[in-house]
Amino acid sequence: LVIGHGKNGYRVQIGEQILLASVRGKLKHEAASAMELPVIGDHVRGQFTGDAAVIEEILPRRSLLARQA
């Protein structure tokens, strides 16, 4: 679960553990817009080792709250 986002990457929670995560290059480069990148509240899949993680997939969203431009 993505619980935060900042200039250093994403914070994801796995059970009781919170890890700093980055987005896999393929996911980042194939994103046509910022809406195709992880946002707070997204459930994600990825590689999680030690105290770091790489987000590889965003699971389908059930809802989305967005501002109008």
mmCIF file with all atom_site columns, N, CA and C in Angstrom:
data_model
loop_
_atom_site.group_PDB
_atom_site.id
_atom_site.type_symbol
_atom_site.label_atom_id
_atom_site.label_alt_id
_atom_site.label_comp_id
_atom_site.label_asym_id
_atom_site.label_entity_id
_atom_site.label_seq_id
_atom_site.pdbx_PDB_ins_code
_atom_site.Cartn_x
_atom_site.Cartn_y
_atom_site.Cartn_z
_atom_site.occupancy
_atom_site.B_iso_or_equiv
_atom_site.pdbx_formal_charge
_atom_site.auth_seq_id
_atom_site.auth_comp_id
_atom_site.auth_asym_id
_atom_site.auth_atom_id
_atom_site.pdbx_PDB_model_num
ATOM 1   N N  . LEU A 1 1  ? 0.849   -1.176 0.000   1.00 0.00 ? 1  LEU A N  1
ATOM 2   C CA . LEU A 1 1  ? 0.000   0.000  0.000   1.00 0.00 ? 1  LEU A CA 1
ATOM 3   C C  . LEU A 1 1  ? 0.896   1.241  0.000   1.00 0.00 ? 1  LEU A C  1
ATOM 4   N N  . VAL A 1 2  ? 0.673   2.144  -0.930  1.00 0.00 ? 2  VAL A N  1
ATOM 5   C CA . VAL A 1 2  ? 1.433   3.391  -0.992  1.00 0.00 ? 2  VAL A CA 1
ATOM 6   C C  . VAL A 1 2  ? 0.878   4.341  0.067   1.00 0.00 ? 2  VAL A C  1
ATOM 7   N N  . ILE A 1 3  ? 1.743   4.798  0.984   1.00 0.00 ? 3  ILE A N  1
ATOM 8   C CA . ILE A 1 3  ? 1.285   5.686  2.053   1.00 0.00 ? 3  ILE A CA 1
ATOM 9   C C  . ILE A 1 3  ? 1.909   7.075  1.972   1.00 0.00 ? 3  ILE A C  1
ATOM 10  N N  . GLY A 1 4  ? 2.847   7.275  1.042   1.00 0.00 ? 4  GLY A N  1
ATOM 11  C CA . GLY A 1 4  ? 3.462   8.589  0.906   1.00 0.00 ? 4  GLY A CA 1
ATOM 12  C C  . GLY A 1 4  ? 4.260   8.704  -0.380  1.00 0.00 ? 4  GLY A C  1
ATOM 13  N N  . HIS A 1 5  ? 4.493   9.945  -0.792  1.00 0.00 ? 5  HIS A N  1
ATOM 14  C CA . HIS A 1 5  ? 5.249   10.202 -2.013  1.00 0.00 ? 5  HIS A CA 1
ATOM 15  C C  . HIS A 1 5  ? 6.006   11.512 -1.835  1.00 0.00 ? 5  HIS A C  1
ATOM 16  N N  . GLY A 1 6  ? 7.258   11.509 -2.216  1.00 0.00 ? 6  GLY A N  1
ATOM 17  C CA . GLY A 1 6  ? 8.075   12.717 -2.116  1.00 0.00 ? 6  GLY A CA 1
ATOM 18  C C  . GLY A 1 6  ? 9.183   12.674 -3.144  1.00 0.00 ? 6  GLY A C  1
ATOM 19  N N  . LYS A 1 7  ? 10.096  13.633 -3.069  1.00 0.00 ? 7  LYS A N  1
ATOM 20  C CA . LYS A 1 7  ? 11.165  13.703 -4.069  1.00 0.00 ? 7  LYS A CA 1
ATOM 21  C C  . LYS A 1 7  ? 12.123  12.521 -3.984  1.00 0.00 ? 7  LYS A C  1
ATOM 22  N N  . ASN A 1 8  ? 12.172  11.856 -2.835  1.00 0.00 ? 8  ASN A N  1
ATOM 23  C CA . ASN A 1 8  ? 13.067  10.705 -2.682  1.00 0.00 ? 8  ASN A CA 1
ATOM 24  C C  . ASN A 1 8  ? 12.403  9.387  -3.060  1.00 0.00 ? 8  ASN A C  1
ATOM 25  N N  . GLY A 1 9  ? 11.157  9.405  -3.461  1.00 0.00 ? 9  GLY A N  1
ATOM 26  C CA . GLY A 1 9  ? 10.455  8.188  -3.853  1.00 0.00 ? 9  GLY A CA 1
ATOM 27  C C  . GLY A 1 9  ? 9.148   8.021  -3.119  1.00 0.00 ? 9  GLY A C  1
ATOM 28  N N  . TYR A 1 10 ? 8.715   6.787  -3.033  1.00 0.00 ? 10 TYR A N  1
ATOM 29  C CA . TYR A 1 10 ? 7.442   6.451  -2.411  1.00 0.00 ? 10 TYR A CA 1
ATOM 30  C C  . TYR A 1 10 ? 7.695   5.746  -1.091  1.00 0.00 ? 10 TYR A C  1
ATOM 31  N N  . ARG A 1 11 ? 6.746   5.867  -0.170  1.00 0.00 ? 11 ARG A N  1
ATOM 32  C CA . ARG A 1 11 ? 6.767   5.054  1.045   1.00 0.00 ? 11 ARG A CA 1
ATOM 33  C C  . ARG A 1 11 ? 5.650   4.036  0.909   1.00 0.00 ? 11 ARG A C  1
ATOM 34  N N  . VAL A 1 12 ? 5.983   2.773  1.079   1.00 0.00 ? 12 VAL A N  1
ATOM 35  C CA . VAL A 1 12 ? 4.992   1.707  0.992   1.00 0.00 ? 12 VAL A CA 1
ATOM 36  C C  . VAL A 1 12 ? 4.951   0.953  2.311   1.00 0.00 ? 12 VAL A C  1
ATOM 37  N N  . GLN A 1 13 ? 3.758   0.506  2.662   1.00 0.00 ? 13 GLN A N  1
ATOM 38  C CA . GLN A 1 13 ? 3.582   -0.259 3.888   1.00 0.00 ? 13 GLN A CA 1
ATOM 39  C C  . GLN A 1 13 ? 3.271   -1.699 3.533   1.00 0.00 ? 13 GLN A C  1
ATOM 40  N N  . ILE A 1 14 ? 4.048   -2.605 4.135   1.00 0.00 ? 14 ILE A N  1
ATOM 41  C CA . ILE A 1 14 ? 3.845   -4.036 3.962   1.00 0.00 ? 14 ILE A CA 1
ATOM 42  C C  . ILE A 1 14 ? 3.676   -4.603 5.369   1.00 0.00 ? 14 ILE A C  1
ATOM 43  N N  . GLY A 1 15 ? 2.453   -4.910 5.728   1.00 0.00 ? 15 GLY A N  1
ATOM 44  C CA . GLY A 1 15 ? 2.194   -5.331 7.107   1.00 0.00 ? 15 GLY A CA 1
ATOM 45  C C  . GLY A 1 15 ? 2.514   -4.194 8.049   1.00 0.00 ? 15 GLY A C  1
ATOM 46  N N  . GLU A 1 16 ? 3.394   -4.440 8.997   1.00 0.00 ? 16 GLU A N  1
ATOM 47  C CA . GLU A 1 16 ? 3.806   -3.413 9.958   1.00 0.00 ? 16 GLU A CA 1
ATOM 48  C C  . GLU A 1 16 ? 5.042   -2.645 9.499   1.00 0.00 ? 16 GLU A C  1
ATOM 49  N N  . GLN A 1 17 ? 5.646   -3.059 8.390   1.00 0.00 ? 17 GLN A N  1
ATOM 50  C CA . GLN A 1 17 ? 6.901   -2.476 7.915   1.00 0.00 ? 17 GLN A CA 1
ATOM 51  C C  . GLN A 1 17 ? 6.642   -1.381 6.881   1.00 0.00 ? 17 GLN A C  1
ATOM 52  N N  . ILE A 1 18 ? 7.388   -0.279 6.987   1.00 0.00 ? 18 ILE A N  1
ATOM 53  C CA . ILE A 1 18 ? 7.318   0.820  6.012   1.00 0.00 ? 18 ILE A CA 1
ATOM 54  C C  . ILE A 1 18 ? 8.665   0.898  5.305   1.00 0.00 ? 18 ILE A C  1
ATOM 55  N N  . LEU A 1 19 ? 8.613   0.856  3.960   1.00 0.00 ? 19 LEU A N  1
ATOM 56  C CA . LEU A 1 19 ? 9.828   0.855  3.147   1.00 0.00 ? 19 LEU A CA 1
ATOM 57  C C  . LEU A 1 19 ? 9.853   2.048  2.206   1.00 0.00 ? 19 LEU A C  1
ATOM 58  N N  . LEU A 1 20 ? 11.043  2.486  1.838   1.00 0.00 ? 20 LEU A N  1
ATOM 59  C CA . LEU A 1 20 ? 11.217  3.486  0.792   1.00 0.00 ? 20 LEU A CA 1
ATOM 60  C C  . LEU A 1 20 ? 11.247  2.730  -0.537  1.00 0.00 ? 20 LEU A C  1
ATOM 61  N N  . ALA A 1 21 ? 10.470  3.191  -1.500  1.00 0.00 ? 21 ALA A N  1
ATOM 62  C CA . ALA A 1 21 ? 10.350  2.477  -2.772  1.00 0.00 ? 21 ALA A CA 1
ATOM 63  C C  . ALA A 1 21 ? 10.561  3.419  -3.951  1.00 0.00 ? 21 ALA A C  1
ATOM 64  N N  . SER A 1 22 ? 11.019  2.823  -5.045  1.00 0.00 ? 22 SER A N  1
ATOM 65  C CA . SER A 1 22 ? 11.114  3.537  -6.318  1.00 0.00 ? 22 SER A CA 1
ATOM 66  C C  . SER A 1 22 ? 10.228  2.809  -7.320  1.00 0.00 ? 22 SER A C  1
ATOM 67  N N  . VAL A 1 23 ? 9.988   3.448  -8.458  1.00 0.00 ? 23 VAL A N  1
ATOM 68  C CA . VAL A 1 23 ? 9.163   2.843  -9.506  1.00 0.00 ? 23 VAL A CA 1
ATOM 69  C C  . VAL A 1 23 ? 10.091  2.244  -10.555 1.00 0.00 ? 23 VAL A C  1
ATOM 70  N N  . ARG A 1 24 ? 9.802   1.023  -10.967 1.00 0.00 ? 24 ARG A N  1
ATOM 71  C CA . ARG A 1 24 ? 10.602  0.368  -12.009 1.00 0.00 ? 24 ARG A CA 1
ATOM 72  C C  . ARG A 1 24 ? 10.609  1.258  -13.243 1.00 0.00 ? 24 ARG A C  1
ATOM 73  N N  . GLY A 1 25 ? 11.743  1.351  -13.892 1.00 0.00 ? 25 GLY A N  1
ATOM 74  C CA . GLY A 1 25 ? 11.906  2.219  -15.061 1.00 0.00 ? 25 GLY A CA 1
ATOM 75  C C  . GLY A 1 25 ? 10.874  1.980  -16.138 1.00 0.00 ? 25 GLY A C  1
ATOM 76  N N  . LYS A 1 26 ? 10.551  0.704  -16.422 1.00 0.00 ? 26 LYS A N  1
ATOM 77  C CA . LYS A 1 26 ? 9.586   0.386  -17.470 1.00 0.00 ? 26 LYS A CA 1
ATOM 78  C C  . LYS A 1 26 ? 8.220   0.988  -17.141 1.00 0.00 ? 26 LYS A C  1
ATOM 79  N N  . LEU A 1 27 ? 7.791   0.871  -15.884 1.00 0.00 ? 27 LEU A N  1
ATOM 80  C CA . LEU A 1 27 ? 6.496   1.426  -15.476 1.00 0.00 ? 27 LEU A CA 1
ATOM 81  C C  . LEU A 1 27 ? 6.514   2.946  -15.601 1.00 0.00 ? 27 LEU A C  1
ATOM 82  N N  . LYS A 1 28 ? 7.609   3.563  -15.179 1.00 0.00 ? 28 LYS A N  1
ATOM 83  C CA . LYS A 1 28 ? 7.730   5.021  -15.232 1.00 0.00 ? 28 LYS A CA 1
ATOM 84  C C  . LYS A 1 28 ? 7.739   5.533  -16.676 1.00 0.00 ? 28 LYS A C  1
ATOM 85  N N  . HIS A 1 29 ? 8.487   4.875  -17.552 1.00 0.00 ? 29 HIS A N  1
ATOM 86  C CA . HIS A 1 29 ? 8.625   5.349  -18.929 1.00 0.00 ? 29 HIS A CA 1
ATOM 87  C C  . HIS A 1 29 ? 7.403   5.063  -19.793 1.00 0.00 ? 29 HIS A C  1
ATOM 88  N N  . GLU A 1 30 ? 6.624   4.032  -19.449 1.00 0.00 ? 30 GLU A N  1
ATOM 89  C CA . GLU A 1 30 ? 5.420   3.714  -20.219 1.00 0.00 ? 30 GLU A CA 1
ATOM 90  C C  . GLU A 1 30 ? 4.204   4.512  -19.766 1.00 0.00 ? 30 GLU A C  1
ATOM 91  N N  . ALA A 1 31 ? 4.310   5.232  -18.660 1.00 0.00 ? 31 ALA A N  1
ATOM 92  C CA . ALA A 1 31 ? 3.185   6.021  -18.153 1.00 0.00 ? 31 ALA A CA 1
ATOM 93  C C  . ALA A 1 31 ? 2.920   7.203  -19.080 1.00 0.00 ? 31 ALA A C  1
ATOM 94  N N  . ALA A 1 32 ? 1.700   7.283  -19.593 1.00 0.00 ? 32 ALA A N  1
ATOM 95  C CA . ALA A 1 32 ? 1.330   8.378  -20.489 1.00 0.00 ? 32 ALA A CA 1
ATOM 96  C C  . ALA A 1 32 ? 1.011   9.653  -19.711 1.00 0.00 ? 32 ALA A C  1
ATOM 97  N N  . SER A 1 33 ? 0.663   9.500  -18.428 1.00 0.00 ? 33 SER A N  1
ATOM 98  C CA . SER A 1 33 ? 0.358   10.657 -17.582 1.00 0.00 ? 33 SER A CA 1
ATOM 99  C C  . SER A 1 33 ? 0.678   10.305 -16.136 1.00 0.00 ? 33 SER A C  1
ATOM 100 N N  . ALA A 1 34 ? 0.637   11.321 -15.288 1.00 0.00 ? 34 ALA A N  1
ATOM 101 C CA . ALA A 1 34 ? 0.911   11.108 -13.865 1.00 0.00 ? 34 ALA A CA 1
ATOM 102 C C  . ALA A 1 34 ? -0.127  10.172 -13.229 1.00 0.00 ? 34 ALA A C  1
ATOM 103 N N  . MET A 1 35 ? -1.301  10.069 -13.810 1.00 0.00 ? 35 MET A N  1
ATOM 104 C CA . MET A 1 35 ? -2.344  9.195  -13.274 1.00 0.00 ? 35 MET A CA 1
ATOM 105 C C  . MET A 1 35 ? -2.001  7.720  -13.452 1.00 0.00 ? 35 MET A C  1
ATOM 106 N N  . GLU A 1 36 ? -1.018  7.415  -14.263 1.00 0.00 ? 36 GLU A N  1
ATOM 107 C CA . GLU A 1 36 ? -0.601  6.031  -14.470 1.00 0.00 ? 36 GLU A CA 1
ATOM 108 C C  . GLU A 1 36 ? 0.581   5.655  -13.576 1.00 0.00 ? 36 GLU A C  1
ATOM 109 N N  . LEU A 1 37 ? 0.964   6.568  -12.692 1.00 0.00 ? 37 LEU A N  1
ATOM 110 C CA . LEU A 1 37 ? 1.998   6.295  -11.699 1.00 0.00 ? 37 LEU A CA 1
ATOM 111 C C  . LEU A 1 37 ? 1.316   6.088  -10.348 1.00 0.00 ? 37 LEU A C  1
ATOM 112 N N  . PRO A 1 38 ? 1.992   5.485  -9.389  1.00 0.00 ? 38 PRO A N  1
ATOM 113 C CA . PRO A 1 38 ? 1.362   5.250  -8.084  1.00 0.00 ? 38 PRO A CA 1
ATOM 114 C C  . PRO A 1 38 ? 0.968   6.549  -7.387  1.00 0.00 ? 38 PRO A C  1
ATOM 115 N N  . VAL A 1 39 ? -0.149  6.494  -6.689  1.00 0.00 ? 39 VAL A N  1
ATOM 116 C CA . VAL A 1 39 ? -0.599  7.593  -5.833  1.00 0.00 ? 39 VAL A CA 1
ATOM 117 C C  . VAL A 1 39 ? -0.909  7.016  -4.453  1.00 0.00 ? 39 VAL A C  1
ATOM 118 N N  . ILE A 1 40 ? -0.985  7.890  -3.471  1.00 0.00 ? 40 ILE A N  1
ATOM 119 C CA . ILE A 1 40 ? -1.273  7.442  -2.108  1.00 0.00 ? 40 ILE A CA 1
ATOM 120 C C  . ILE A 1 40 ? -2.585  6.669  -2.098  1.00 0.00 ? 40 ILE A C  1
ATOM 121 N N  . GLY A 1 41 ? -2.565  5.510  -1.479  1.00 0.00 ? 41 GLY A N  1
ATOM 122 C CA . GLY A 1 41 ? -3.730  4.648  -1.390  1.00 0.00 ? 41 GLY A CA 1
ATOM 123 C C  . GLY A 1 41 ? -3.703  3.490  -2.375  1.00 0.00 ? 41 GLY A C  1
ATOM 124 N N  . ASP A 1 42 ? -2.816  3.538  -3.366  1.00 0.00 ? 42 ASP A N  1
ATOM 125 C CA . ASP A 1 42 ? -2.721  2.450  -4.344  1.00 0.00 ? 42 ASP A CA 1
ATOM 126 C C  . ASP A 1 42 ? -2.131  1.195  -3.714  1.00 0.00 ? 42 ASP A C  1
ATOM 127 N N  . HIS A 1 43 ? -2.676  0.066  -4.096  1.00 0.00 ? 43 HIS A N  1
ATOM 128 C CA . HIS A 1 43 ? -2.079  -1.220 -3.757  1.00 0.00 ? 43 HIS A CA 1
ATOM 129 C C  . HIS A 1 43 ? -1.144  -1.565 -4.909  1.00 0.00 ? 43 HIS A C  1
ATOM 130 N N  . VAL A 1 44 ? 0.069   -1.979 -4.584  1.00 0.00 ? 44 VAL A N  1
ATOM 131 C CA . VAL A 1 44 ? 1.091   -2.225 -5.599  1.00 0.00 ? 44 VAL A CA 1
ATOM 132 C C  . VAL A 1 44 ? 1.738   -3.590 -5.398  1.00 0.00 ? 44 VAL A C  1
ATOM 133 N N  . ARG A 1 45 ? 2.366   -4.070 -6.465  1.00 0.00 ? 45 ARG A N  1
ATOM 134 C CA . ARG A 1 45 ? 3.195   -5.274 -6.409  1.00 0.00 ? 45 ARG A CA 1
ATOM 135 C C  . ARG A 1 45 ? 4.605   -4.882 -6.787  1.00 0.00 ? 45 ARG A C  1
ATOM 136 N N  . GLY A 1 46 ? 5.569   -5.615 -6.245  1.00 0.00 ? 46 GLY A N  1
ATOM 137 C CA . GLY A 1 46 ? 6.941   -5.314 -6.592  1.00 0.00 ? 46 GLY A CA 1
ATOM 138 C C  . GLY A 1 46 ? 7.916   -6.224 -5.901  1.00 0.00 ? 46 GLY A C  1
ATOM 139 N N  . GLN A 1 47 ? 9.184   -5.836 -5.973  1.00 0.00 ? 47 GLN A N  1
ATOM 140 C CA . GLN A 1 47 ? 10.269  -6.565 -5.322  1.00 0.00 ? 47 GLN A CA 1
ATOM 141 C C  . GLN A 1 47 ? 10.592  -5.838 -4.014  1.00 0.00 ? 47 GLN A C  1
ATOM 142 N N  . PHE A 1 48 ? 10.504  -6.570 -2.929  1.00 0.00 ? 48 PHE A N  1
ATOM 143 C CA . PHE A 1 48 ? 10.737  -5.974 -1.626  1.00 0.00 ? 48 PHE A CA 1
ATOM 144 C C  . PHE A 1 48 ? 11.877  -6.730 -0.948  1.00 0.00 ? 48 PHE A C  1
ATOM 145 N N  . THR A 1 49 ? 12.992  -6.045 -0.701  1.00 0.00 ? 49 THR A N  1
ATOM 146 C CA . THR A 1 49 ? 14.149  -6.685 -0.078  1.00 0.00 ? 49 THR A CA 1
ATOM 147 C C  . THR A 1 49 ? 14.704  -5.778 1.004   1.00 0.00 ? 49 THR A C  1
ATOM 148 N N  . GLY A 1 50 ? 14.885  -6.330 2.173   1.00 0.00 ? 50 GLY A N  1
ATOM 149 C CA . GLY A 1 50 ? 15.457  -5.547 3.269   1.00 0.00 ? 50 GLY A CA 1
ATOM 150 C C  . GLY A 1 50 ? 14.617  -4.333 3.581   1.00 0.00 ? 50 GLY A C  1
ATOM 151 N N  . ASP A 1 51 ? 15.225  -3.147 3.457   1.00 0.00 ? 51 ASP A N  1
ATOM 152 C CA . ASP A 1 51 ? 14.502  -1.904 3.761   1.00 0.00 ? 51 ASP A CA 1
ATOM 153 C C  . ASP A 1 51 ? 14.212  -1.073 2.514   1.00 0.00 ? 51 ASP A C  1
ATOM 154 N N  . ALA A 1 52 ? 14.255  -1.701 1.337   1.00 0.00 ? 52 ALA A N  1
ATOM 155 C CA . ALA A 1 52 ? 13.990  -0.994 0.082   1.00 0.00 ? 52 ALA A CA 1
ATOM 156 C C  . ALA A 1 52 ? 13.013  -1.803 -0.778  1.00 0.00 ? 52 ALA A C  1
ATOM 157 N N  . ALA A 1 53 ? 12.392  -1.120 -1.724  1.00 0.00 ? 53 ALA A N  1
ATOM 158 C CA . ALA A 1 53 ? 11.419  -1.780 -2.595  1.00 0.00 ? 53 ALA A CA 1
ATOM 159 C C  . ALA A 1 53 ? 11.435  -1.145 -3.977  1.00 0.00 ? 53 ALA A C  1
ATOM 160 N N  . VAL A 1 54 ? 11.013  -1.923 -4.971  1.00 0.00 ? 54 VAL A N  1
ATOM 161 C CA . VAL A 1 54 ? 10.840  -1.426 -6.331  1.00 0.00 ? 54 VAL A CA 1
ATOM 162 C C  . VAL A 1 54 ? 9.413   -1.766 -6.745  1.00 0.00 ? 54 VAL A C  1
ATOM 163 N N  . ILE A 1 55 ? 8.616   -0.756 -7.055  1.00 0.00 ? 55 ILE A N  1
ATOM 164 C CA . ILE A 1 55 ? 7.226   -0.954 -7.471  1.00 0.00 ? 55 ILE A CA 1
ATOM 165 C C  . ILE A 1 55 ? 7.223   -1.360 -8.937  1.00 0.00 ? 55 ILE A C  1
ATOM 166 N N  . GLU A 1 56 ? 6.610   -2.502 -9.227  1.00 0.00 ? 56 GLU A N  1
ATOM 167 C CA . GLU A 1 56 ? 6.570   -3.029 -10.591 1.00 0.00 ? 56 GLU A CA 1
ATOM 168 C C  . GLU A 1 56 ? 5.186   -2.973 -11.211 1.00 0.00 ? 56 GLU A C  1
ATOM 169 N N  . GLU A 1 57 ? 4.149   -2.916 -10.396 1.00 0.00 ? 57 GLU A N  1
ATOM 170 C CA . GLU A 1 57 ? 2.780   -2.957 -10.919 1.00 0.00 ? 57 GLU A CA 1
ATOM 171 C C  . GLU A 1 57 ? 1.842   -2.243 -9.954  1.00 0.00 ? 57 GLU A C  1
ATOM 172 N N  . ILE A 1 58 ? 0.897   -1.511 -10.511 1.00 0.00 ? 58 ILE A N  1
ATOM 173 C CA . ILE A 1 58 ? -0.162  -0.886 -9.720  1.00 0.00 ? 58 ILE A CA 1
ATOM 174 C C  . ILE A 1 58 ? -1.408  -1.742 -9.903  1.00 0.00 ? 58 ILE A C  1
ATOM 175 N N  . LEU A 1 59 ? -1.964  -2.217 -8.808  1.00 0.00 ? 59 LEU A N  1
ATOM 176 C CA . LEU A 1 59 ? -3.180  -3.025 -8.898  1.00 0.00 ? 59 LEU A CA 1
ATOM 177 C C  . LEU A 1 59 ? -4.356  -2.119 -9.239  1.00 0.00 ? 59 LEU A C  1
ATOM 178 N N  . PRO A 1 60 ? -5.416  -2.669 -9.840  1.00 0.00 ? 60 PRO A N  1
ATOM 179 C CA . PRO A 1 60 ? -6.552  -1.832 -10.257 1.00 0.00 ? 60 PRO A CA 1
ATOM 180 C C  . PRO A 1 60 ? -7.119  -1.002 -9.108  1.00 0.00 ? 60 PRO A C  1
ATOM 181 N N  . ARG A 1 61 ? -7.390  0.249  -9.404  1.00 0.00 ? 61 ARG A N  1
ATOM 182 C CA . ARG A 1 61 ? -7.975  1.158  -8.420  1.00 0.00 ? 61 ARG A CA 1
ATOM 183 C C  . ARG A 1 61 ? -9.475  0.949  -8.338  1.00 0.00 ? 61 ARG A C  1
ATOM 184 N N  . ARG A 1 62 ? -10.014 1.023  -7.118  1.00 0.00 ? 62 ARG A N  1
ATOM 185 C CA . ARG A 1 62 ? -11.465 0.914  -6.935  1.00 0.00 ? 62 ARG A CA 1
ATOM 186 C C  . ARG A 1 62 ? -12.124 2.267  -6.935  1.00 0.00 ? 62 ARG A C  1
ATOM 187 N N  . SER A 1 63 ? -11.361 3.315  -6.608  1.00 0.00 ? 63 SER A N  1
ATOM 188 C CA . SER A 1 63 ? -11.895 4.669  -6.626  1.00 0.00 ? 63 SER A CA 1
ATOM 189 C C  . SER A 1 63 ? -10.749 5.642  -6.841  1.00 0.00 ? 63 SER A C  1
ATOM 190 N N  . LEU A 1 64 ? -11.094 6.873  -7.197  1.00 0.00 ? 64 LEU A N  1
ATOM 191 C CA . LEU A 1 64 ? -10.064 7.892  -7.441  1.00 0.00 ? 64 LEU A CA 1
ATOM 192 C C  . LEU A 1 64 ? -10.633 9.254  -7.112  1.00 0.00 ? 64 LEU A C  1
ATOM 193 N N  . LEU A 1 65 ? -9.909  10.024 -6.352  1.00 0.00 ? 65 LEU A N  1
ATOM 194 C CA . LEU A 1 65 ? -10.290 11.394 -6.038  1.00 0.00 ? 65 LEU A CA 1
ATOM 195 C C  . LEU A 1 65 ? -9.273  12.300 -6.717  1.00 0.00 ? 65 LEU A C  1
ATOM 196 N N  . ALA A 1 66 ? -9.735  13.156 -7.646  1.00 0.00 ? 66 ALA A N  1
ATOM 197 C CA . ALA A 1 66 ? -8.824  14.011 -8.405  1.00 0.00 ? 66 ALA A CA 1
ATOM 198 C C  . ALA A 1 66 ? -9.390  15.415 -8.516  1.00 0.00 ? 66 ALA A C  1
ATOM 199 N N  . ARG A 1 67 ? -8.504  16.384 -8.551  1.00 0.00 ? 67 ARG A N  1
ATOM 200 C CA . ARG A 1 67 ? -8.906  17.777 -8.754  1.00 0.00 ? 67 ARG A CA 1
ATOM 201 C C  . ARG A 1 67 ? -9.106  18.060 -10.234 1.00 0.00 ? 67 ARG A C  1
ATOM 202 N N  . GLN A 1 68 ? -10.003 18.960 -10.519 1.00 0.00 ? 68 GLN A N  1
ATOM 203 C CA . GLN A 1 68 ? -10.161 19.400 -11.901 1.00 0.00 ? 68 GLN A CA 1
ATOM 204 C C  . GLN A 1 68 ? -9.163  20.517 -12.162 1.00 0.00 ? 68 GLN A C  1
ATOM 205 N N  . ALA A 1 69 ? -8.655  20.572 -13.368 1.00 0.00 ? 69 ALA A N  1
ATOM 206 C CA . ALA A 1 69 ? -7.665  21.591 -13.727 1.00 0.00 ? 69 ALA A CA 1
ATOM 207 C C  . ALA A 1 69 ? -8.314  22.936 -13.933 1.00 0.00 ? 69 ALA A C  1
#
